[in-house]
Amino acid sequence: NLLQHHSQRNAGAVEQRGKKGARGQKSVCTRDQFICGGSMIQFLLLQNRQGKTRLSKYYRAYTDDEKTKLEGEVHRIVTTRDPKFTNFVEFKQYKLIYRRYAGLFFTLCVDVTDNELVYFESIHLFVELLDQFFGNVCELDLVFNFNKVYMILDEFFLAGEVQETSKQAILHRVQELDKLE
């Protein structure tokens, strides 16, 4: 279902390349739009209430200064936002989707045209995966086992897109990889 929707979006982006626009000019997709179909996660951040980034994964190239600035801006936005508002915020030309679990904020930055609920539920699934793998996960698990957290993340998201949605399949693969270490 999700994969079928993703394939249709990518096919549409490829078909659009080279078509004539409304004014008779050829419309050309940017490199990023052509490669990813205009739909992907830009970055994922896990931050605590104090603003310390516990996990970050960038699916676009950013300089270290840009990353630091983004992390500060995102933290300021999600921690000061009134809880009665939605967990979706427009951010530059993107959209932030976040959830708070205990003292941690899980934030995804996605394209504005993406389905918020898919990514909102993806955050929850990621937390469930962490919880099952670590057995009642806490912030210290993320800090001291960051390599395993990245392993789980890489089985779930690939190149900024949801790769697998089956909790059992992801956990099975991660446990197999964990045995190899």
Coordinates of C-alpha atoms in Angstrom, one line a residue:
N1 CA 0.0 0.0 0.0
L2 CA 2.6 2.5 1.1
L3 CA 5.1 1.2 -1.5
Q4 CA 2.5 1.3 -4.2
H5 CA 1.8 4.9 -3.4
H6 CA 5.5 5.7 -3.4
S7 CA 6.0 4.0 -6.8
Q8 CA 3.2 5.9 -8.3
R9 CA 4.7 9.2 -7.1
N10 CA 8.1 8.4 -8.5
A11 CA 6.7 7.3 -11.8
G12 CA 4.8 10.6 -12.0
A13 CA 8.0 12.6 -11.4
V14 CA 9.9 10.7 -14.1
E15 CA 7.0 11.2 -16.6
Q16 CA 6.9 14.9 -15.8
R17 CA 10.5 15.3 -16.9
G18 CA 10.5 16.6 -20.5
K19 CA 6.8 17.4 -20.7
K20 CA 5.9 20.8 -21.9
G21 CA 4.6 23.2 -19.2
A22 CA 1.6 25.5 -19.4
R23 CA 3.6 28.1 -21.4
G24 CA 5.0 25.7 -23.9
Q25 CA 8.4 25.5 -22.2
K26 CA 9.9 22.2 -21.1
S27 CA 9.6 21.7 -17.4
V28 CA 12.7 20.3 -15.8
C29 CA 12.8 18.7 -12.4
T30 CA 15.7 19.6 -10.1
R31 CA 18.2 16.8 -9.5
D32 CA 16.8 16.1 -6.0
Q33 CA 13.2 16.0 -7.3
F34 CA 14.2 13.7 -10.1
I35 CA 16.1 11.3 -7.9
C36 CA 13.6 11.0 -5.1
G37 CA 10.4 11.9 -6.8
G38 CA 10.1 15.0 -4.7
S39 CA 9.2 12.9 -1.7
M40 CA 11.6 12.0 1.0
I41 CA 12.8 12.6 4.6
Q42 CA 15.3 15.4 4.7
F43 CA 16.5 14.6 8.2
L44 CA 15.6 12.9 11.5
L45 CA 16.5 14.3 14.9
L46 CA 16.1 12.9 18.4
Q47 CA 16.6 15.6 20.9
N48 CA 16.0 15.9 24.7
R49 CA 14.2 18.8 26.4
Q50 CA 17.5 20.6 27.0
G51 CA 18.3 20.7 23.3
K52 CA 21.0 18.0 23.2
T53 CA 20.7 16.0 20.0
R54 CA 20.9 12.3 20.9
L55 CA 20.6 11.0 17.3
S56 CA 20.6 12.7 13.9
K57 CA 20.4 11.3 10.4
Y58 CA 20.6 13.5 7.4
Y59 CA 19.5 12.3 4.0
R60 CA 20.7 15.5 2.2
A61 CA 24.1 17.0 2.3
Y62 CA 24.5 19.8 4.9
T63 CA 27.6 21.4 6.3
D64 CA 28.3 21.0 10.0
D65 CA 27.3 24.7 10.6
E66 CA 24.0 24.1 8.8
K67 CA 23.4 21.0 10.8
T68 CA 24.0 22.9 14.1
K69 CA 21.8 25.7 13.0
L70 CA 19.0 23.3 11.9
E71 CA 19.2 21.4 15.2
G72 CA 18.9 24.6 17.2
E73 CA 15.9 25.9 15.1
V74 CA 14.1 22.6 15.2
H75 CA 14.6 22.3 19.0
R76 CA 13.3 25.8 19.6
I77 CA 10.2 25.2 17.4
V78 CA 9.1 21.8 18.8
T79 CA 9.8 22.5 22.5
T80 CA 8.1 25.8 22.7
R81 CA 5.1 24.8 20.7
D82 CA 1.8 24.6 22.6
P83 CA 0.7 21.0 23.1
K84 CA -2.8 21.7 22.0
F85 CA -1.6 22.5 18.5
T86 CA -0.9 19.7 15.9
N87 CA 2.5 18.0 15.7
F88 CA 3.0 19.3 12.1
V89 CA 4.8 22.6 11.5
E90 CA 5.8 24.3 8.3
F91 CA 9.6 24.8 8.4
K92 CA 11.3 26.7 5.5
Q93 CA 10.2 24.9 2.4
Y94 CA 9.6 21.7 4.3
K95 CA 7.4 20.4 7.1
L96 CA 8.4 19.2 10.6
I97 CA 6.5 16.2 12.0
Y98 CA 7.4 15.5 15.6
R99 CA 6.3 13.4 18.6
R100 CA 7.3 13.7 22.2
Y101 CA 8.0 10.5 24.2
A102 CA 9.0 11.2 27.8
G103 CA 11.8 13.7 27.6
L104 CA 12.7 13.1 23.9
F105 CA 11.4 14.7 20.8
F106 CA 11.5 12.6 17.6
T107 CA 11.4 14.9 14.6
L108 CA 11.2 14.2 10.9
C109 CA 11.7 16.9 8.3
V110 CA 9.8 16.0 5.1
D111 CA 8.6 17.6 1.9
V112 CA 5.4 19.8 2.3
T113 CA 3.4 17.6 -0.1
D114 CA 4.1 14.4 1.9
N115 CA 1.4 12.7 4.0
E116 CA 1.9 13.8 7.6
L117 CA 0.1 10.8 9.1
V118 CA 2.4 8.3 7.4
Y119 CA 5.4 9.9 9.0
F120 CA 3.7 10.5 12.3
E121 CA 3.0 6.8 12.5
S122 CA 6.5 6.0 11.3
I123 CA 7.9 7.9 14.3
H124 CA 5.7 5.7 16.6
L125 CA 6.8 2.5 14.9
F126 CA 10.4 3.6 15.3
V127 CA 9.8 4.1 19.0
E128 CA 8.1 0.7 19.3
L129 CA 11.1 -0.9 17.5
L130 CA 13.5 0.7 20.0
D131 CA 11.3 -0.3 22.9
Q132 CA 11.1 -3.9 21.8
F133 CA 14.8 -4.2 21.0
F134 CA 16.1 -2.6 24.2
G135 CA 13.2 -3.6 26.5
N136 CA 11.6 -0.4 27.7
V137 CA 14.1 2.0 26.0
C138 CA 15.4 5.1 27.7
E139 CA 17.6 8.0 26.7
L140 CA 20.7 6.3 28.1
D141 CA 20.1 3.3 25.8
L142 CA 20.2 5.7 22.8
V143 CA 23.4 7.3 24.1
F144 CA 25.4 4.2 25.0
N145 CA 24.1 2.0 22.1
F146 CA 23.9 4.5 19.3
N147 CA 25.3 2.1 16.8
K148 CA 22.4 -0.3 17.4
V149 CA 19.9 2.6 17.2
Y150 CA 21.4 3.5 13.8
M151 CA 21.2 -0.1 12.7
I152 CA 17.5 -0.2 13.5
L153 CA 17.0 3.2 11.8
D154 CA 18.8 1.9 8.7
E155 CA 16.6 -1.1 8.5
F156 CA 13.5 1.1 8.7
F157 CA 14.5 4.0 6.5
L158 CA 16.6 3.8 3.4
A159 CA 17.9 6.9 1.6
G160 CA 15.2 9.1 3.3
E161 CA 12.3 6.8 2.5
V162 CA 10.4 4.1 4.4
Q163 CA 12.0 0.8 3.5
E164 CA 10.1 -1.6 5.7
T165 CA 7.0 -1.4 7.9
S166 CA 6.9 -4.8 9.4
K167 CA 8.1 -4.6 13.0
Q168 CA 8.9 -8.4 13.1
A169 CA 10.9 -8.2 9.8
I170 CA 13.0 -5.3 11.0
L171 CA 13.6 -6.7 14.5
H172 CA 14.6 -10.1 13.0
R173 CA 17.1 -8.5 10.7
V174 CA 18.5 -6.3 13.4
Q175 CA 18.9 -9.3 15.8
E176 CA 20.7 -11.2 13.1
L177 CA 23.0 -8.3 12.5
D178 CA 23.5 -7.9 16.3
K179 CA 24.7 -11.6 16.4
L180 CA 27.4 -10.8 13.9
E181 CA 29.0 -8.1 16.2

